PDB file of N, CA and C in Angstrom:
ATOM      1  N   UNK A  11     -12.173  -3.168  39.455  1.00  0.00           N
ATOM      2  CA  UNK A  11     -13.564  -3.400  39.819  1.00  0.00           C
ATOM      3  C   UNK A  11     -13.922  -4.798  39.342  1.00  0.00           C
ATOM      4  N   UNK A  12     -14.346  -5.647  40.273  1.00  0.00           N
ATOM      5  CA  UNK A  12     -14.668  -7.027  39.908  1.00  0.00           C
ATOM      6  C   UNK A  12     -16.078  -7.183  39.356  1.00  0.00           C
ATOM      7  N   UNK A  13     -17.042  -6.447  39.919  1.00  0.00           N
ATOM      8  CA  UNK A  13     -18.431  -6.573  39.490  1.00  0.00           C
ATOM      9  C   UNK A  13     -18.904  -5.274  38.852  1.00  0.00           C
ATOM     10  N   UNK A  14     -19.389  -5.361  37.622  1.00  0.00           N
ATOM     11  CA  UNK A  14     -19.881  -4.184  36.913  1.00  0.00           C
ATOM     12  C   UNK A  14     -21.344  -3.981  37.302  1.00  0.00           C
ATOM     13  N   UNK A  15     -21.512  -3.396  38.483  1.00  0.00           N
ATOM     14  CA  UNK A  15     -22.836  -3.120  39.039  1.00  0.00           C
ATOM     15  C   UNK A  15     -22.696  -2.067  40.125  1.00  0.00           C
ATOM     16  N   UNK A  16     -23.766  -1.418  40.482  1.00  0.00           N
ATOM     17  CA  UNK A  16     -23.747  -0.451  41.574  1.00  0.00           C
ATOM     18  C   UNK A  16     -23.020   0.829  41.227  1.00  0.00           C
ATOM     19  N   UNK A  17     -22.499   1.493  42.262  1.00  0.00           N
ATOM     20  CA  UNK A  17     -21.780   2.751  42.079  1.00  0.00           C
ATOM     21  C   UNK A  17     -20.506   2.749  42.925  1.00  0.00           C
ATOM     22  N   UNK A  18     -19.561   3.570  42.511  1.00  0.00           N
ATOM     23  CA  UNK A  18     -18.362   3.828  43.297  1.00  0.00           C
ATOM     24  C   UNK A  18     -18.557   5.180  43.956  1.00  0.00           C
ATOM     25  N   UNK A  19     -18.398   5.234  45.272  1.00  0.00           N
ATOM     26  CA  UNK A  19     -18.450   6.514  45.967  1.00  0.00           C
ATOM     27  C   UNK A  19     -17.028   6.938  46.277  1.00  0.00           C
ATOM     28  N   UNK A  20     -16.714   8.165  45.898  1.00  0.00           N
ATOM     29  CA  UNK A  20     -15.387   8.738  46.090  1.00  0.00           C
ATOM     30  C   UNK A  20     -15.515   9.890  47.071  1.00  0.00           C
ATOM     31  N   UNK A  21     -14.826   9.805  48.183  1.00  0.00           N
ATOM     32  CA  UNK A  21     -14.803  10.887  49.160  1.00  0.00           C
ATOM     33  C   UNK A  21     -13.428  11.510  49.203  1.00  0.00           C
ATOM     34  N   UNK A  22     -13.379  12.828  48.987  1.00  0.00           N
ATOM     35  CA  UNK A  22     -12.120  13.560  49.072  1.00  0.00           C
ATOM     36  C   UNK A  22     -12.152  14.361  50.363  1.00  0.00           C
ATOM     37  N   UNK A  23     -11.112  14.193  51.158  1.00  0.00           N
ATOM     38  CA  UNK A  23     -11.020  14.832  52.469  1.00  0.00           C
ATOM     39  C   UNK A  23      -9.874  15.834  52.481  1.00  0.00           C
ATOM     40  N   UNK A  24     -10.071  16.949  53.186  1.00  0.00           N
ATOM     41  CA  UNK A  24      -9.002  17.933  53.321  1.00  0.00           C
ATOM     42  C   UNK A  24      -8.715  18.249  54.788  1.00  0.00           C
ATOM     43  N   UNK A  25      -9.222  17.391  55.688  1.00  0.00           N
ATOM     44  CA  UNK A  25      -9.067  17.613  57.118  1.00  0.00           C
ATOM     45  C   UNK A  25      -8.765  16.275  57.796  1.00  0.00           C
ATOM     46  N   UNK A  26      -7.640  16.209  58.470  1.00  0.00           N
ATOM     47  CA  UNK A  26      -7.210  14.962  59.111  1.00  0.00           C
ATOM     48  C   UNK A  26      -8.223  14.454  60.129  1.00  0.00           C
ATOM     49  N   UNK A  27      -8.878  15.351  60.845  1.00  0.00           N
ATOM     50  CA  UNK A  27      -9.828  14.939  61.875  1.00  0.00           C
ATOM     51  C   UNK A  27     -11.096  14.311  61.305  1.00  0.00           C
ATOM     52  N   UNK A  28     -11.395  14.594  60.053  1.00  0.00           N
ATOM     53  CA  UNK A  28     -12.612  14.075  59.423  1.00  0.00           C
ATOM     54  C   UNK A  28     -12.391  12.768  58.661  1.00  0.00           C
ATOM     55  N   UNK A  29     -11.157  12.440  58.354  1.00  0.00           N
ATOM     56  CA  UNK A  29     -10.855  11.278  57.513  1.00  0.00           C
ATOM     57  C   UNK A  29     -10.937   9.984  58.296  1.00  0.00           C
ATOM     58  N   UNK A  30     -11.550   8.939  57.783  1.00  0.00           N
ATOM     59  CA  UNK A  30     -12.447   8.845  56.634  1.00  0.00           C
ATOM     60  C   UNK A  30     -13.922   8.768  57.071  1.00  0.00           C
ATOM     61  N   UNK A  31     -14.344   9.683  57.871  1.00  0.00           N
ATOM     62  CA  UNK A  31     -15.701   9.652  58.413  1.00  0.00           C
ATOM     63  C   UNK A  31     -16.757   9.926  57.345  1.00  0.00           C
ATOM     64  N   UNK A  32     -17.876   9.223  57.481  1.00  0.00           N
ATOM     65  CA  UNK A  32     -19.012   9.404  56.577  1.00  0.00           C
ATOM     66  C   UNK A  32     -19.595  10.791  56.801  1.00  0.00           C
ATOM     67  N   UNK A  33     -19.982  11.430  55.744  1.00  0.00           N
ATOM     68  CA  UNK A  33     -20.592  12.767  55.761  1.00  0.00           C
ATOM     69  C   UNK A  33     -19.653  13.862  56.247  1.00  0.00           C
ATOM     70  N   UNK A  34     -18.356  13.616  56.239  1.00  0.00           N
ATOM     71  CA  UNK A  34     -17.385  14.640  56.620  1.00  0.00           C
ATOM     72  C   UNK A  34     -16.440  14.973  55.460  1.00  0.00           C
ATOM     73  N   UNK A  35     -16.765  14.488  54.260  1.00  0.00           N
ATOM     74  CA  UNK A  35     -15.915  14.695  53.097  1.00  0.00           C
ATOM     75  C   UNK A  35     -15.936  16.164  52.657  1.00  0.00           C
ATOM     76  N   UNK A  36     -14.841  16.576  52.052  1.00  0.00           N
ATOM     77  CA  UNK A  36     -14.753  17.889  51.412  1.00  0.00           C
ATOM     78  C   UNK A  36     -15.549  17.854  50.108  1.00  0.00           C
ATOM     79  N   UNK A  37     -15.381  16.786  49.346  1.00  0.00           N
ATOM     80  CA  UNK A  37     -16.131  16.548  48.107  1.00  0.00           C
ATOM     81  C   UNK A  37     -16.546  15.089  48.059  1.00  0.00           C
ATOM     82  N   UNK A  38     -17.719  14.827  47.473  1.00  0.00           N
ATOM     83  CA  UNK A  38     -18.199  13.453  47.295  1.00  0.00           C
ATOM     84  C   UNK A  38     -18.704  13.298  45.869  1.00  0.00           C
ATOM     85  N   UNK A  39     -18.333  12.178  45.269  1.00  0.00           N
ATOM     86  CA  UNK A  39     -18.817  11.838  43.934  1.00  0.00           C
ATOM     87  C   UNK A  39     -19.357  10.418  43.977  1.00  0.00           C
ATOM     88  N   UNK A  40     -20.461  10.187  43.289  1.00  0.00           N
ATOM     89  CA  UNK A  40     -21.006   8.834  43.130  1.00  0.00           C
ATOM     90  C   UNK A  40     -21.087   8.570  41.636  1.00  0.00           C
ATOM     91  N   UNK A  41     -20.333   7.567  41.201  1.00  0.00           N
ATOM     92  CA  UNK A  41     -20.226   7.263  39.775  1.00  0.00           C
ATOM     93  C   UNK A  41     -20.742   5.862  39.495  1.00  0.00           C
ATOM     94  N   UNK A  42     -21.655   5.760  38.545  1.00  0.00           N
ATOM     95  CA  UNK A  42     -22.191   4.464  38.153  1.00  0.00           C
ATOM     96  C   UNK A  42     -21.078   3.601  37.575  1.00  0.00           C
ATOM     97  N   UNK A  43     -21.047   2.338  37.964  1.00  0.00           N
ATOM     98  CA  UNK A  43     -20.038   1.405  37.465  1.00  0.00           C
ATOM     99  C   UNK A  43     -20.510   0.874  36.116  1.00  0.00           C
ATOM    100  N   UNK A  44     -19.713   1.172  35.093  1.00  0.00           N
ATOM    101  CA  UNK A  44     -20.047   0.732  33.726  1.00  0.00           C
ATOM    102  C   UNK A  44     -18.966  -0.152  33.121  1.00  0.00           C
ATOM    103  N   UNK A  45     -17.826  -0.244  33.819  1.00  0.00           N
ATOM    104  CA  UNK A  45     -16.737  -1.104  33.351  1.00  0.00           C
ATOM    105  C   UNK A  45     -15.865  -1.454  34.553  1.00  0.00           C
ATOM    106  N   UNK A  46     -14.821  -2.215  34.318  1.00  0.00           N
ATOM    107  CA  UNK A  46     -13.962  -2.687  35.412  1.00  0.00           C
ATOM    108  C   UNK A  46     -12.947  -1.636  35.872  1.00  0.00           C
ATOM    109  N   UNK A  47     -12.875  -0.521  35.161  1.00  0.00           N
ATOM    110  CA  UNK A  47     -11.986   0.584  35.530  1.00  0.00           C
ATOM    111  C   UNK A  47     -12.810   1.865  35.530  1.00  0.00           C
ATOM    112  N   UNK A  48     -12.640   2.675  36.567  1.00  0.00           N
ATOM    113  CA  UNK A  48     -13.318   3.962  36.652  1.00  0.00           C
ATOM    114  C   UNK A  48     -12.267   5.057  36.675  1.00  0.00           C
ATOM    115  N   UNK A  49     -12.449   6.044  35.806  1.00  0.00           N
ATOM    116  CA  UNK A  49     -11.580   7.212  35.789  1.00  0.00           C
ATOM    117  C   UNK A  49     -12.440   8.416  36.157  1.00  0.00           C
ATOM    118  N   UNK A  50     -12.026   9.126  37.183  1.00  0.00           N
ATOM    119  CA  UNK A  50     -12.747  10.327  37.622  1.00  0.00           C
ATOM    120  C   UNK A  50     -11.770  11.495  37.607  1.00  0.00           C
ATOM    121  N   UNK A  51     -12.094  12.524  36.826  1.00  0.00           N
ATOM    122  CA  UNK A  51     -11.260  13.723  36.778  1.00  0.00           C
ATOM    123  C   UNK A  51     -11.871  14.770  37.698  1.00  0.00           C
ATOM    124  N   UNK A  52     -11.053  15.286  38.592  1.00  0.00           N
ATOM    125  CA  UNK A  52     -11.466  16.346  39.503  1.00  0.00           C
ATOM    126  C   UNK A  52     -10.566  17.543  39.199  1.00  0.00           C
ATOM    127  N   UNK A  53     -11.179  18.626  38.802  1.00  0.00           N
ATOM    128  CA  UNK A  53     -10.399  19.805  38.417  1.00  0.00           C
ATOM    129  C   UNK A  53     -10.549  20.902  39.456  1.00  0.00           C
ATOM    130  N   UNK A  54      -9.540  21.749  39.502  1.00  0.00           N
ATOM    131  CA  UNK A  54      -9.569  22.983  40.288  1.00  0.00           C
ATOM    132  C   UNK A  54      -9.608  22.764  41.799  1.00  0.00           C
ATOM    133  N   UNK A  55      -8.931  21.728  42.286  1.00  0.00           N
ATOM    134  CA  UNK A  55      -8.793  21.588  43.737  1.00  0.00           C
ATOM    135  C   UNK A  55      -7.820  22.657  44.222  1.00  0.00           C
ATOM    136  N   UNK A  56      -8.174  23.382  45.268  1.00  0.00           N
ATOM    137  CA  UNK A  56      -7.233  24.366  45.816  1.00  0.00           C
ATOM    138  C   UNK A  56      -5.967  23.687  46.336  1.00  0.00           C
ATOM    139  N   UNK A  57      -4.879  24.429  46.386  1.00  0.00           N
ATOM    140  CA  UNK A  57      -3.628  23.894  46.931  1.00  0.00           C
ATOM    141  C   UNK A  57      -3.869  23.424  48.354  1.00  0.00           C
ATOM    142  N   UNK A  58      -3.278  22.285  48.697  1.00  0.00           N
ATOM    143  CA  UNK A  58      -3.429  21.753  50.045  1.00  0.00           C
ATOM    144  C   UNK A  58      -3.169  20.269  50.099  1.00  0.00           C
ATOM    145  N   UNK A  59      -3.449  19.678  51.250  1.00  0.00           N
ATOM    146  CA  UNK A  59      -3.284  18.238  51.445  1.00  0.00           C
ATOM    147  C   UNK A  59      -4.655  17.580  51.468  1.00  0.00           C
ATOM    148  N   UNK A  60      -4.742  16.425  50.810  1.00  0.00           N
ATOM    149  CA  UNK A  60      -5.998  15.707  50.656  1.00  0.00           C
ATOM    150  C   UNK A  60      -5.768  14.214  50.874  1.00  0.00           C
ATOM    151  N   UNK A  61      -6.840  13.493  51.143  1.00  0.00           N
ATOM    152  CA  UNK A  61      -6.830  12.030  51.188  1.00  0.00           C
ATOM    153  C   UNK A  61      -8.149  11.566  50.584  1.00  0.00           C
ATOM    154  N   UNK A  62      -8.138  10.383  50.001  1.00  0.00           N
ATOM    155  CA  UNK A  62      -9.327   9.845  49.333  1.00  0.00           C
ATOM    156  C   UNK A  62      -9.709   8.512  49.955  1.00  0.00           C
ATOM    157  N   UNK A  63     -10.998   8.332  50.167  1.00  0.00           N
ATOM    158  CA  UNK A  63     -11.566   7.045  50.578  1.00  0.00           C
ATOM    159  C   UNK A  63     -12.661   6.709  49.572  1.00  0.00           C
ATOM    160  N   UNK A  64     -12.641   5.487  49.057  1.00  0.00           N
ATOM    161  CA  UNK A  64     -13.669   5.072  48.098  1.00  0.00           C
ATOM    162  C   UNK A  64     -14.257   3.736  48.534  1.00  0.00           C
ATOM    163  N   UNK A  65     -15.471   3.477  48.086  1.00  0.00           N
ATOM    164  CA  UNK A  65     -16.031   2.145  48.250  1.00  0.00           C
ATOM    165  C   UNK A  65     -16.959   1.844  47.084  1.00  0.00           C
ATOM    166  N   UNK A  66     -17.108   0.562  46.801  1.00  0.00           N
ATOM    167  CA  UNK A  66     -17.979   0.088  45.730  1.00  0.00           C
ATOM    168  C   UNK A  66     -19.315  -0.279  46.353  1.00  0.00           C
ATOM    169  N   UNK A  67     -20.278   0.579  46.166  1.00  0.00           N
ATOM    170  CA  UNK A  67     -21.624   0.386  46.709  1.00  0.00           C
ATOM    171  C   UNK A  67     -22.356  -0.602  45.795  1.00  0.00           C
ATOM    172  N   UNK A  68     -22.134  -1.875  46.035  1.00  0.00           N
ATOM    173  CA  UNK A  68     -22.652  -2.925  45.161  1.00  0.00           C
ATOM    174  C   UNK A  68     -24.172  -2.919  45.047  1.00  0.00           C
ATOM    175  N   UNK A  69     -24.854  -2.667  46.152  1.00  0.00           N
ATOM    176  CA  UNK A  69     -26.318  -2.704  46.145  1.00  0.00           C
ATOM    177  C   UNK A  69     -26.941  -1.318  46.023  1.00  0.00           C
ATOM    178  N   UNK A  70     -26.102  -0.289  45.820  1.00  0.00           N
ATOM    179  CA  UNK A  70     -26.561   1.081  45.574  1.00  0.00           C
ATOM    180  C   UNK A  70     -27.500   1.581  46.681  1.00  0.00           C
ATOM    181  N   UNK A  71     -27.153   1.265  47.943  1.00  0.00           N
ATOM    182  CA  UNK A  71     -27.988   1.715  49.059  1.00  0.00           C
ATOM    183  C   UNK A  71     -27.387   2.924  49.781  1.00  0.00           C
ATOM    184  N   UNK A  72     -26.319   3.490  49.216  1.00  0.00           N
ATOM    185  CA  UNK A  72     -25.630   4.675  49.752  1.00  0.00           C
ATOM    186  C   UNK A  72     -24.998   4.439  51.124  1.00  0.00           C
ATOM    187  N   UNK A  73     -24.730   3.171  51.460  1.00  0.00           N
ATOM    188  CA  UNK A  73     -24.100   2.811  52.724  1.00  0.00           C
ATOM    189  C   UNK A  73     -22.965   1.834  52.436  1.00  0.00           C
ATOM    190  N   UNK A  74     -21.817   2.065  53.060  1.00  0.00           N
ATOM    191  CA  UNK A  74     -20.743   1.071  52.983  1.00  0.00           C
ATOM    192  C   UNK A  74     -21.068   0.016  54.033  1.00  0.00           C
ATOM    193  N   UNK A  75     -21.675  -1.056  53.585  1.00  0.00           N
ATOM    194  CA  UNK A  75     -22.113  -2.111  54.505  1.00  0.00           C
ATOM    195  C   UNK A  75     -20.912  -2.768  55.177  1.00  0.00           C
ATOM    196  N   UNK A  76     -21.056  -3.036  56.486  1.00  0.00           N
ATOM    197  CA  UNK A  76     -19.957  -3.594  57.280  1.00  0.00           C
ATOM    198  C   UNK A  76     -20.398  -4.856  58.001  1.00  0.00           C
ATOM    199  N   UNK A  77     -19.416  -5.651  58.384  1.00  0.00           N
ATOM    200  CA  UNK A  77     -19.712  -6.867  59.136  1.00  0.00           C
ATOM    201  C   UNK A  77     -19.825  -6.539  60.632  1.00  0.00           C
ATOM    202  N   UNK A  78     -19.981  -7.560  61.433  1.00  0.00           N
ATOM    203  CA  UNK A  78     -20.144  -7.420  62.874  1.00  0.00           C
ATOM    204  C   UNK A  78     -18.994  -6.650  63.527  1.00  0.00           C
ATOM    205  N   UNK A  79     -17.791  -6.802  62.994  1.00  0.00           N
ATOM    206  CA  UNK A  79     -16.606  -6.161  63.552  1.00  0.00           C
ATOM    207  C   UNK A  79     -16.361  -4.769  62.992  1.00  0.00           C
ATOM    208  N   UNK A  80     -17.224  -4.309  62.078  1.00  0.00           N
ATOM    209  CA  UNK A  80     -17.080  -2.980  61.489  1.00  0.00           C
ATOM    210  C   UNK A  80     -16.205  -2.935  60.257  1.00  0.00           C
ATOM    211  N   UNK A  81     -15.799  -4.097  59.756  1.00  0.00           N
ATOM    212  CA  UNK A  81     -14.983  -4.167  58.547  1.00  0.00           C
ATOM    213  C   UNK A  81     -15.903  -4.136  57.331  1.00  0.00           C
ATOM    214  N   UNK A  82     -15.584  -3.336  56.306  1.00  0.00           N
ATOM    215  CA  UNK A  82     -16.463  -3.242  55.135  1.00  0.00           C
ATOM    216  C   UNK A  82     -16.692  -4.584  54.441  1.00  0.00           C
ATOM    217  N   UNK A  83     -17.956  -4.846  54.105  1.00  0.00           N
ATOM    218  CA  UNK A  83     -18.312  -6.039  53.336  1.00  0.00           C
ATOM    219  C   UNK A  83     -18.287  -5.735  51.841  1.00  0.00           C
ATOM    220  N   UNK A  84     -18.216  -4.446  51.495  1.00  0.00           N
ATOM    221  CA  UNK A  84     -18.143  -4.042  50.094  1.00  0.00           C
ATOM    222  C   UNK A  84     -16.714  -3.577  49.806  1.00  0.00           C
ATOM    223  N   UNK A  85     -16.260  -3.740  48.553  1.00  0.00           N
ATOM    224  CA  UNK A  85     -14.892  -3.343  48.215  1.00  0.00           C
ATOM    225  C   UNK A  85     -14.627  -1.874  48.540  1.00  0.00           C
ATOM    226  N   UNK A  86     -13.403  -1.559  48.975  1.00  0.00           N
ATOM    227  CA  UNK A  86     -13.049  -0.202  49.381  1.00  0.00           C
ATOM    228  C   UNK A  86     -11.573   0.049  49.113  1.00  0.00           C
ATOM    229  N   UNK A  87     -11.176   1.295  49.175  1.00  0.00           N
ATOM    230  CA  UNK A  87      -9.773   1.635  48.983  1.00  0.00           C
ATOM    231  C   UNK A  87      -9.475   3.045  49.452  1.00  0.00           C
ATOM    232  N   UNK A  88      -8.168   3.358  49.541  1.00  0.00           N
ATOM    233  CA  UNK A  88      -7.723   4.662  50.009  1.00  0.00           C
ATOM    234  C   UNK A  88      -6.582   5.151  49.124  1.00  0.00           C
ATOM    235  N   UNK A  89      -6.400   6.469  49.091  1.00  0.00           N
ATOM    236  CA  UNK A  89      -5.269   7.023  48.356  1.00  0.00           C
ATOM    237  C   UNK A  89      -3.971   6.467  48.940  1.00  0.00           C
ATOM    238  N   UNK A  90      -2.961   6.439  48.114  1.00  0.00           N
ATOM    239  CA  UNK A  90      -1.660   5.823  48.419  1.00  0.00           C
ATOM    240  C   UNK A  90      -1.788   4.313  48.594  1.00  0.00           C
ATOM    241  N   UNK A  91      -2.935   3.771  48.206  1.00  0.00           N
ATOM    242  CA  UNK A  91      -3.217   2.338  48.344  1.00  0.00           C
ATOM    243  C   UNK A  91      -2.925   1.823  49.754  1.00  0.00           C
ATOM    244  N   UNK A  92      -3.241   2.641  50.738  1.00  0.00           N
ATOM    245  CA  UNK A  92      -3.080   2.250  52.134  1.00  0.00           C
ATOM    246  C   UNK A  92      -4.012   1.070  52.409  1.00  0.00           C
ATOM    247  N   UNK A  93      -3.489   0.029  53.026  1.00  0.00           N
ATOM    248  CA  UNK A  93      -4.259  -1.157  53.372  1.00  0.00           C
ATOM    249  C   UNK A  93      -4.461  -1.193  54.885  1.00  0.00           C
ATOM    250  N   UNK A  94      -5.683  -0.985  55.339  1.00  0.00           N
ATOM    251  CA  UNK A  94      -5.916  -0.996  56.785  1.00  0.00           C
ATOM    252  C   UNK A  94      -5.718  -2.385  57.375  1.00  0.00           C
ATOM    253  N   UNK A  95      -5.297  -2.414  58.635  1.00  0.00           N
ATOM    254  CA  UNK A  95      -5.094  -3.688  59.316  1.00  0.00           C
ATOM    255  C   UNK A  95      -6.199  -3.887  60.345  1.00  0.00           C
ATOM    256  N   UNK A  96      -6.186  -3.134  61.409  1.00  0.00           N
ATOM    257  CA  UNK A  96      -7.203  -3.289  62.452  1.00  0.00           C
ATOM    258  C   UNK A  96      -8.153  -2.098  62.549  1.00  0.00           C
ATOM    259  N   UNK A  97      -7.813  -1.017  61.856  1.00  0.00           N
ATOM    260  CA  UNK A  97      -8.683   0.161  61.877  1.00  0.00           C
ATOM    261  C   UNK A  97      -8.473   0.951  60.588  1.00  0.00           C
ATOM    262  N   UNK A  98      -9.286   1.970  60.399  1.00  0.00           N
ATOM    263  CA  UNK A  98      -9.153   2.816  59.217  1.00  0.00           C
ATOM    264  C   UNK A  98      -7.772   3.463  59.208  1.00  0.00           C
ATOM    265  N   UNK A  99      -7.229   3.724  58.032  1.00  0.00           N
ATOM    266  CA  UNK A  99      -5.914   4.360  57.972  1.00  0.00           C
ATOM    267  C   UNK A  99      -5.966   5.810  58.444  1.00  0.00           C
ATOM    268  N   UNK A 100      -4.819   6.346  58.754  1.00  0.00           N
ATOM    269  CA  UNK A 100      -4.731   7.744  59.149  1.00  0.00           C
ATOM    270  C   UNK A 100      -4.711   8.637  57.914  1.00  0.00           C
ATOM    271  N   UNK A 101      -5.087   9.881  58.110  1.00  0.00           N
ATOM    272  CA  UNK A 101      -4.998  10.888  57.051  1.00  0.00           C
ATOM    273  C   UNK A 101      -3.545  10.990  56.583  1.00  0.00           C
ATOM    274  N   UNK A 102      -2.626  10.977  57.533  1.00  0.00           N
ATOM    275  CA  UNK A 102      -1.200  11.101  57.218  1.00  0.00           C
ATOM    276  C   UNK A 102      -0.739  10.012  56.251  1.00  0.00           C
ATOM    277  N   UNK A 103      -1.208   8.786  56.436  1.00  0.00           N
ATOM    278  CA  UNK A 103      -0.773   7.681  55.569  1.00  0.00           C
ATOM    279  C   UNK A 103      -1.403   7.734  54.180  1.00  0.00           C
ATOM    280  N   UNK A 104      -2.547   8.390  54.056  1.00  0.00           N
ATOM    281  CA  UNK A 104      -3.261   8.440  52.776  1.00  0.00           C
ATOM    282  C   UNK A 104      -3.137   9.779  52.070  1.00  0.00           C
ATOM    283  N   UNK A 105      -2.497  10.750  52.695  1.00  0.00           N
ATOM    284  CA  UNK A 105      -2.513  12.108  52.139  1.00  0.00           C
ATOM    285  C   UNK A 105      -1.592  12.271  50.934  1.00  0.00           C
ATOM    286  N   UNK A 106      -1.950  13.255  50.121  1.00  0.00           N
ATOM    287  CA  UNK A 106      -1.152  13.698  48.983  1.00  0.00           C
ATOM    288  C   UNK A 106      -1.344  15.202  48.872  1.00  0.00           C
ATOM    289  N   UNK A 107      -0.495  15.850  48.104  1.00  0.00           N
ATOM    290  CA  UNK A 107      -0.537  17.311  48.016  1.00  0.00           C
ATOM    291  C   UNK A 107      -0.937  17.790  46.628  1.00  0.00           C
ATOM    292  N   UNK A 108      -1.653  18.899  46.613  1.00  0.00           N
ATOM    293  CA  UNK A 108      -1.985  19.639  45.395  1.00  0.00           C
ATOM    294  C   UNK A 108      -1.415  21.033  45.595  1.00  0.00           C
ATOM    295  N   UNK A 109      -0.590  21.612  44.736  1.00  0.00           N
ATOM    296  CA  UNK A 109      -0.070  20.937  43.550  1.00  0.00           C
ATOM    297  C   UNK A 109       0.947  19.870  43.941  1.00  0.00           C
ATOM    298  N   UNK A 110       1.174  19.019  43.025  1.00  0.00           N
ATOM    299  CA  UNK A 110       2.099  17.908  43.250  1.00  0.00           C
ATOM    300  C   UNK A 110       1.582  16.683  42.561  1.00  0.00           C
ATOM    301  N   UNK A 111       0.679  16.003  43.197  1.00  0.00           N
ATOM    302  CA  UNK A 111       0.104  14.775  42.654  1.00  0.00           C
ATOM    303  C   UNK A 111      -0.962  15.151  41.636  1.00  0.00           C
ATOM    304  N   UNK A 112      -0.864  14.623  40.426  1.00  0.00           N
ATOM    305  CA  UNK A 112      -1.921  14.923  39.465  1.00  0.00           C
ATOM    306  C   UNK A 112      -2.647  13.675  38.975  1.00  0.00           C
ATOM    307  N   UNK A 113      -2.183  12.515  39.382  1.00  0.00           N
ATOM    308  CA  UNK A 113      -2.894  11.264  39.100  1.00  0.00           C
ATOM    309  C   UNK A 113      -2.791  10.361  40.321  1.00  0.00           C
ATOM    310  N   UNK A 114      -3.923   9.778  40.689  1.00  0.00           N
ATOM    311  CA  UNK A 114      -3.983   8.874  41.840  1.00  0.00           C
ATOM    312  C   UNK A 114      -4.615   7.575  41.349  1.00  0.00           C
ATOM    313  N   UNK A 115      -3.998   6.464  41.676  1.00  0.00           N
ATOM    314  CA  UNK A 115      -4.553   5.151  41.345  1.00  0.00           C
ATOM    315  C   UNK A 115      -4.887   4.447  42.642  1.00  0.00           C
ATOM    316  N   UNK A 116      -6.102   3.902  42.704  1.00  0.00           N
ATOM    317  CA  UNK A 116      -6.528   3.200  43.925  1.00  0.00           C
ATOM    318  C   UNK A 116      -7.064   1.827  43.543  1.00  0.00           C
ATOM    319  N   UNK A 117      -6.510   0.786  44.162  1.00  0.00           N
ATOM    320  CA  UNK A 117      -6.996  -0.568  43.966  1.00  0.00           C
ATOM    321  C   UNK A 117      -7.991  -0.876  45.092  1.00  0.00           C
ATOM    322  N   UNK A 118      -9.077  -1.511  44.733  1.00  0.00           N
ATOM    323  CA  UNK A 118     -10.080  -1.870  45.729  1.00  0.00           C
ATOM    324  C   UNK A 118      -9.655  -3.108  46.508  1.00  0.00           C
ATOM    325  N   UNK A 119      -9.916  -3.072  47.815  1.00  0.00           N
ATOM    326  CA  UNK A 119      -9.745  -4.241  48.678  1.00  0.00           C
ATOM    327  C   UNK A 119     -11.042  -5.024  48.605  1.00  0.00           C
ATOM    328  N   UNK A 120     -10.940  -6.317  48.382  1.00  0.00           N
ATOM    329  CA  UNK A 120     -12.153  -7.154  48.286  1.00  0.00           C
ATOM    330  C   UNK A 120     -12.222  -8.102  49.460  1.00  0.00           C
TER     331      UNK A 120
END
């Protein structure tokens, strides 16, 4: 996290057709940014496949602001550190399994 301001929104998805659509998350967390690293523990996820999409809501307006072409103007990231090229990544490229993965690290794209 480059700027210690705003909030990080974490969206956990369990459905390929919904990823990474707004308001289609299985779980959503909004965490105030208090340092350059955020650790979020999520317990008791049922067994299955999941993908995560996050963004740094710098102005705390609850919107991932985008440019004219639809590319996020605020930092964002996905599980498996998938880096989108021309469109959002697929669920398949960002997915992980529970049980299986117990720690996920995501670097923000700036």
